[in-house]
Coordinates of C-alpha atoms and ligand atoms in Angstrom, one line a residue:
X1 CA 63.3 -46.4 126.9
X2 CA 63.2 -43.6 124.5
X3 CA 61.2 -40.7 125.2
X4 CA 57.9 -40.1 123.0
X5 CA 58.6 -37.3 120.3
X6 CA 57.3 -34.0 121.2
X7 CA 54.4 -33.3 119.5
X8 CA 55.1 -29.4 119.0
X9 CA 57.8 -30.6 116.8
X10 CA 55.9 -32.2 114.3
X11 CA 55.6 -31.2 110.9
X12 CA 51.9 -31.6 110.4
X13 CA 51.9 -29.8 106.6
X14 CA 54.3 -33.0 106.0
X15 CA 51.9 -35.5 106.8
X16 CA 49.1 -33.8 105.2
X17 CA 51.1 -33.6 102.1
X18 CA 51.8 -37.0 102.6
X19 CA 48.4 -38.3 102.8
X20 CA 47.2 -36.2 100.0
X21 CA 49.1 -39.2 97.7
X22 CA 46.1 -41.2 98.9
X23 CA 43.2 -40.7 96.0
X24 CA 40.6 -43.7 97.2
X25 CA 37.4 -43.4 98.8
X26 CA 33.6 -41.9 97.8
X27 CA 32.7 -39.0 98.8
X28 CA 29.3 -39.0 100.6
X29 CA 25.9 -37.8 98.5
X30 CA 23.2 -38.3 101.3
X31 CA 22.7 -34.3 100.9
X32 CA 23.4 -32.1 98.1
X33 CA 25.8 -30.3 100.2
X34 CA 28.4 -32.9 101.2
X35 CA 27.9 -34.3 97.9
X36 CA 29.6 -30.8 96.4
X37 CA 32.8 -31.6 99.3
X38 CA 36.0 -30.6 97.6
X39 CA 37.0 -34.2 98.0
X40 CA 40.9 -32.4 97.7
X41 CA 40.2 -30.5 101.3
X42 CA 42.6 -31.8 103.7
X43 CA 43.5 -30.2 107.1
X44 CA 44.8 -31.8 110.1
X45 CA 44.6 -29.9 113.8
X46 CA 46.5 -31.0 117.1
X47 CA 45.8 -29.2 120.3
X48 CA 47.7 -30.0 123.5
X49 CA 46.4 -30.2 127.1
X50 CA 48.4 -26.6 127.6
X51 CA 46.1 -25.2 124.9
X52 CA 48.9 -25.0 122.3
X53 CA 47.0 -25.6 118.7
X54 CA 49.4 -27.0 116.0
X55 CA 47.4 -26.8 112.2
X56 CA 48.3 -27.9 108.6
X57 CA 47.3 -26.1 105.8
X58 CA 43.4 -25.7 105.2
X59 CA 43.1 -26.3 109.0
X60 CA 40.6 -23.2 109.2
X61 CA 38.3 -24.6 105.8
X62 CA 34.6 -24.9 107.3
X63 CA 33.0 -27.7 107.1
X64 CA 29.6 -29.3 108.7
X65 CA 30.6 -32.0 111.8
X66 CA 28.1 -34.4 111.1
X67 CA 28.3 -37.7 113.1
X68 CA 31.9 -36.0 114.9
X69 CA 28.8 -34.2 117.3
X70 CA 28.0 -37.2 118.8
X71 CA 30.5 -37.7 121.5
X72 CA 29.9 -33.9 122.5
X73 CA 25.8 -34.5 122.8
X74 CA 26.5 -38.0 124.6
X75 CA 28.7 -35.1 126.7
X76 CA 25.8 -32.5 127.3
X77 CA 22.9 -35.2 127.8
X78 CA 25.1 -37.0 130.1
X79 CA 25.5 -33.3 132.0
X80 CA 21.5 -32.3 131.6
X81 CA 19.9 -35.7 133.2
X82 CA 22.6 -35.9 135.8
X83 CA 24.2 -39.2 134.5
X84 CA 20.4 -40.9 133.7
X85 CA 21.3 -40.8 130.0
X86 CA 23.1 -44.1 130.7
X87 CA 20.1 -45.4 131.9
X88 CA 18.2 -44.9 129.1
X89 CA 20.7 -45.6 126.1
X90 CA 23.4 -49.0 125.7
X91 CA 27.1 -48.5 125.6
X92 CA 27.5 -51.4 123.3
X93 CA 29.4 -51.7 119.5
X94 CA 27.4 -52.5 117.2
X95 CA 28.8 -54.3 114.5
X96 CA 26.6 -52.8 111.9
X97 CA 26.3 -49.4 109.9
X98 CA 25.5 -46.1 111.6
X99 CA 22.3 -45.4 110.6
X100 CA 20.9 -49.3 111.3
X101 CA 17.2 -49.6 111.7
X102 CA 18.1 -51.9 115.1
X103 CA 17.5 -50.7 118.8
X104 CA 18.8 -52.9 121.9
X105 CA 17.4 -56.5 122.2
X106 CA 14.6 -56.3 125.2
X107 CA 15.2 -53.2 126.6
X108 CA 14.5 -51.0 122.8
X109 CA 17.2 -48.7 123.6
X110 CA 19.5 -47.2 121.1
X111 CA 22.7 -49.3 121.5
X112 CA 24.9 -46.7 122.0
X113 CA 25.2 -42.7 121.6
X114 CA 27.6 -43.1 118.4
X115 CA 25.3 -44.4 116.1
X116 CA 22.4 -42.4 115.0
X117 CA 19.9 -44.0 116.9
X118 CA 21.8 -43.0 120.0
X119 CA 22.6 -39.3 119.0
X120 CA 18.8 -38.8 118.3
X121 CA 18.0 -39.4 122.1
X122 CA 20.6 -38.0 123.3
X123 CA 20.2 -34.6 120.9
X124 CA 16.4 -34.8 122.8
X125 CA 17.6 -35.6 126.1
X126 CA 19.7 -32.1 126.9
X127 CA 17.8 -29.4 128.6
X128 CA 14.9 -27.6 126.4
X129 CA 10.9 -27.4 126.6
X130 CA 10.7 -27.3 122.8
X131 CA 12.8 -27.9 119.7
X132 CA 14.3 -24.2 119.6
X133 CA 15.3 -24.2 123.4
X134 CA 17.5 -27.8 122.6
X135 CA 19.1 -26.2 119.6
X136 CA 20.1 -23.2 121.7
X137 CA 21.4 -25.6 124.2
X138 CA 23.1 -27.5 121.9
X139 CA 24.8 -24.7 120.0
X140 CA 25.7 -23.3 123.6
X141 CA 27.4 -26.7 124.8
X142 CA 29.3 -27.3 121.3
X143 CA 30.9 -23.6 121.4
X144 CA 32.2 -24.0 124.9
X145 CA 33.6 -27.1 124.1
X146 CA 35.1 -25.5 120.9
X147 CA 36.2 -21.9 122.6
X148 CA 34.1 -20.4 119.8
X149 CA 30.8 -19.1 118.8
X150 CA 29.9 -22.1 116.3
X151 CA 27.4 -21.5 113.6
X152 CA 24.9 -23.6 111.8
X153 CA 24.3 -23.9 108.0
X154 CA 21.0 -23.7 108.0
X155 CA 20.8 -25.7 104.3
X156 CA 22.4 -28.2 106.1
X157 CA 20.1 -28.8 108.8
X158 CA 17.2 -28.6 106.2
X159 CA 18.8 -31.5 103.8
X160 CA 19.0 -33.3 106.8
X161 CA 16.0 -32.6 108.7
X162 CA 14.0 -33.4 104.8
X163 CA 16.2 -36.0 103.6
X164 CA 17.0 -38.1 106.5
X165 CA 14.6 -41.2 106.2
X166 CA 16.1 -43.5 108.1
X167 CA 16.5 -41.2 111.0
X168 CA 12.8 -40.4 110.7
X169 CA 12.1 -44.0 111.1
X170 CA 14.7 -44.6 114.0
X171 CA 12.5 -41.9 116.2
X172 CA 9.5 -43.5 115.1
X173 CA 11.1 -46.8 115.9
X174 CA 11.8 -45.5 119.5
X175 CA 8.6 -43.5 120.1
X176 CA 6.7 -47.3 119.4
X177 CA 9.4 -48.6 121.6
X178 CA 8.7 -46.0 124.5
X179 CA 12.0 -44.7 124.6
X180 CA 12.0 -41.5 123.0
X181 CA 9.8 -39.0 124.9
X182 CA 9.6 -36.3 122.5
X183 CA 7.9 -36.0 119.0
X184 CA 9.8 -38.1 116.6
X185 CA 9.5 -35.1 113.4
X186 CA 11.1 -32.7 116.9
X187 CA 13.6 -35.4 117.2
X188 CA 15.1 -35.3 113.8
X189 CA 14.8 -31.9 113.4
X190 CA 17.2 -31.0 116.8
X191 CA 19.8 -34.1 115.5
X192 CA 20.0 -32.7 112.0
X193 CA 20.9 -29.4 113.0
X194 CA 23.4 -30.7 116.0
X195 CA 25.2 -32.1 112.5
X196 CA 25.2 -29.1 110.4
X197 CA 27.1 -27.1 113.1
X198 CA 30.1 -25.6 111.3
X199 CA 33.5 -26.5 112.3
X200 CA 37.2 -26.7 111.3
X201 CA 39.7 -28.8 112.1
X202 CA 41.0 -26.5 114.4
X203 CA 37.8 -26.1 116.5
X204 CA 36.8 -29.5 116.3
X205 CA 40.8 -30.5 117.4
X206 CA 39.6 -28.0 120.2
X207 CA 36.6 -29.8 121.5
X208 CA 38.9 -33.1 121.1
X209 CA 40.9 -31.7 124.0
X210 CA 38.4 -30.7 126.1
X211 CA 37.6 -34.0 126.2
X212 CA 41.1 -35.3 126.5
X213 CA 41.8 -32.7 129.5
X214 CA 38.8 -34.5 131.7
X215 CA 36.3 -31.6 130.4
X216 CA 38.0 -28.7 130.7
X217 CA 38.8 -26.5 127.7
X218 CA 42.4 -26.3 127.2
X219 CA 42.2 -22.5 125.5
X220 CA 39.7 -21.1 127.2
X221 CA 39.7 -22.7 131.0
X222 CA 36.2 -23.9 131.5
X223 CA 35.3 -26.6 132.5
X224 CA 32.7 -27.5 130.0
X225 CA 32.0 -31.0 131.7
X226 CA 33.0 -33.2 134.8
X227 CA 35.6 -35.7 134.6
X228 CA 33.3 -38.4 134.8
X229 CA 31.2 -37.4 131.8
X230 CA 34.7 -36.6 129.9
X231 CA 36.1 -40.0 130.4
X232 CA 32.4 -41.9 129.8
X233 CA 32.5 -39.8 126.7
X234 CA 35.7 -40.9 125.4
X235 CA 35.5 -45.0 126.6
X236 CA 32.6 -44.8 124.1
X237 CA 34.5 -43.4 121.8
X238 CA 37.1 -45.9 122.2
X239 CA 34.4 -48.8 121.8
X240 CA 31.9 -47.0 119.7
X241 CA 33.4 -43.8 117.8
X242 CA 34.2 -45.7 114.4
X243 CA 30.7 -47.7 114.2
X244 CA 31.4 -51.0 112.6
X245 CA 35.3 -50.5 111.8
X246 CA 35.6 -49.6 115.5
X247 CA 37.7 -52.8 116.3
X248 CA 40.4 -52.3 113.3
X249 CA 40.5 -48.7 114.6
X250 CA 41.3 -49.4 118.0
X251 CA 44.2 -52.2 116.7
X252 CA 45.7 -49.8 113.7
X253 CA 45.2 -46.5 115.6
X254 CA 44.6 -46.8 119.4
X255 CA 43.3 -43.4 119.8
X256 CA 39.5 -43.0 120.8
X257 CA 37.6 -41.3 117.8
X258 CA 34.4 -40.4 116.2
X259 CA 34.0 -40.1 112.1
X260 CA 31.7 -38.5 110.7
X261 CA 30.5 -38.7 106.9
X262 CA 31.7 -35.0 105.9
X263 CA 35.2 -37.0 106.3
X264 CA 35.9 -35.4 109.6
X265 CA 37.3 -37.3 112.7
X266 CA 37.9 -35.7 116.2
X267 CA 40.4 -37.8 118.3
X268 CA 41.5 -37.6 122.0
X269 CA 43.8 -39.2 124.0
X270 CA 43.1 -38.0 127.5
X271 CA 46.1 -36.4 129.1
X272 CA 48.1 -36.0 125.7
X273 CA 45.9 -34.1 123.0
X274 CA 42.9 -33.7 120.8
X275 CA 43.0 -33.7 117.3
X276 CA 41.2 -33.4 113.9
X277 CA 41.6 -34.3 110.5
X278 CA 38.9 -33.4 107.3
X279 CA 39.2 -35.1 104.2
X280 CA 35.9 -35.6 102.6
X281 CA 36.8 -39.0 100.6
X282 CA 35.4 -41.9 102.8
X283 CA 35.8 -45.8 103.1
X284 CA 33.2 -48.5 103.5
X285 CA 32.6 -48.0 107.1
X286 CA 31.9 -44.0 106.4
X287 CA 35.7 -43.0 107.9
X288 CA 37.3 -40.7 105.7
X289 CA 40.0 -42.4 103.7
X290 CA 43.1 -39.9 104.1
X291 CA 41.8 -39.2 107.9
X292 CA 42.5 -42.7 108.5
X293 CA 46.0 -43.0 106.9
X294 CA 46.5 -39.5 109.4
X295 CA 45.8 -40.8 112.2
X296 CA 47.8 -44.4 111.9
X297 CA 50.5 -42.0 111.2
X298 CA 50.3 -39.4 114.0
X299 CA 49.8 -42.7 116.5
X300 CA 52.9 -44.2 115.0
X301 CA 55.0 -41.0 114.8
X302 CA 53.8 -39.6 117.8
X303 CA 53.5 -42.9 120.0
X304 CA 49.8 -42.4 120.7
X305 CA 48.3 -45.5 120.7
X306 CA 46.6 -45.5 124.1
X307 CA 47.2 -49.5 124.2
X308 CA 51.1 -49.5 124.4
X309 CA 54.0 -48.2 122.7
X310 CA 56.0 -50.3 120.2
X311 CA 58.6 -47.4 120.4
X312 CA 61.8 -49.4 121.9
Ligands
LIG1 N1 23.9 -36.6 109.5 C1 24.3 -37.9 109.2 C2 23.1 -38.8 109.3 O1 22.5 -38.8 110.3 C3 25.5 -38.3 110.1 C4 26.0 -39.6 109.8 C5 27.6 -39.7 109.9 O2 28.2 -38.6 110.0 O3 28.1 -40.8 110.0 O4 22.8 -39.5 108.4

């Protein structure tokens, strides 16, 4: 059996300069701000359990993390209620887009925390009396998972907050439903700012592997969360992260995942590595185009599909 390559040893300018042959894909135009993406940005980031952070060129370009903050508020909701968050939202794929008007059959619970019904509740669910006391929280929790003060762009959160119909209508949806116990306008406002948080790939490869290391942050030593929310995090990643291309993901890549419609994806494989790529051109499904052809590659080169190795 040969041994898997060592990731230090990988030339990660190589594949970006690879995958930058790829010119397919739409970049997204739900805000004025993504819509202005440099849809030429690509940076890759790997960070290993020991903390060491391997980066391609435009690695360290900014960009907002959008829907790649959903495993990390499933993570801090999970923390805040003491596990009741798993009560009160499904762990089911859904088949269908991200921002689906749908809740759970019965129950009217968001089907799970990766699609935007989800990440609303559980944006409300962390600890906070009021809308300003959950962004603190929120900004708090990302940052210790990232071993950085993160920052919010405030146009950002304002597009979203302003332009985000069919998240106003999801927190409606679940305030009718009895499911969502805060104000739905509150609601919206605390998820559009969780994704105008500004990353790059390096932090968000960062928070990747504080997921893959059971919760604990691989460059700074705290433990952010338990090992029970790390691995509930990253099983619903694994069934959940990639919305309705989740399947294909899991066959072609094998390495749990969230996208995110800036064209980021954060990836980890527990015990191995996180990971992050940023390419704003995106797919049908909302994954970025050059992230994906990244990440078959890394799985391939650096035998990471969590399912098996083909390597003989
Ligand atoms: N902020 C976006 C929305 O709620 C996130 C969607 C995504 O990144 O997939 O519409």
């Amino acid at each position: 059996m040969t041994r898997s390559p060592d990731p230090r040893d990988y030339d990660l300018d190589g594949l970006r300069v690879r995958v930058m042959a790829e010119h397919g894909g739409t970049v997204d135009d739900s805000i004025p701000q993504l819509a202005a993406a440099d849809p030429d940005l690509c940076g890759l980031a790997l960070v290993l359990t020991d903390g060491t952070l391997l980066a391609s060129a435009q690695a360290d370009v900014r960009f907002s993390v959008q829907s790649a903050v959903k495993p990390f508020l499933f993570a801090l909701a999970l923390l805040d209620t003491r596990g009741d968050a798993l009560d009160l939202i499904g762990i089911e794929p859904t088949g269908e887009a991200f921002d689906a008007i749908k809740l759970e059959t019965g129950t009217g619970r968001p089907p799970n925390p990766m699609v935007n019904a989800g990440a609303l509740l559980t944006a409300a669910l962390v600890d906070g009396d009021d809308v300003e006391a959950r962004n603190d929280r929120i900004l708090r929790g990302l940052s210790a998972f990232a071993a950085q003060d993160l920052e919010v762009d405030e146009g950002v959160a304002r597009s979203e907050h302003l332009l985000g119909d069919r998240n106003h209508a999801l927190a409606h949806l679940m305030r009718a439903e009895g499911t969502l116990g805060v104000g739905a306008d509150d609601a919206v406002a605390v998820y559009a700012r969780a994704c105008a948080v500004l990353v790059d790939a390096r932090a968000l490869a960062v928070m990747g592997a504080t997921l893959a290391c059971g919760g604990v942050n691989p460059v700074s030593g705290e433990r952010v969360v338990p090992a029970d929310v790390a691995r509930d995090v990253v099983s619903v990643m694994a069934t959940c992260g990639v919305y309705d291309g989740s399947g294909r993901w899991m066959r072609g890549v094998g390495i749990p995942a969230k996208s995110s419609v800036s064209g980021g994806i954060v990836l980890s494989t527990p015990g191995v590595l996180g990971g992050a790529v940023i390419s704003p051109p995106l797919d049908e499904q909302g994954t970025s185009v050059r992230g994906r052809l990244a990440c078959e590659a890394l799985s391939a080169e650096l035998d990471l599909h969590v399912f098996g190795s083909l390597a003989a």
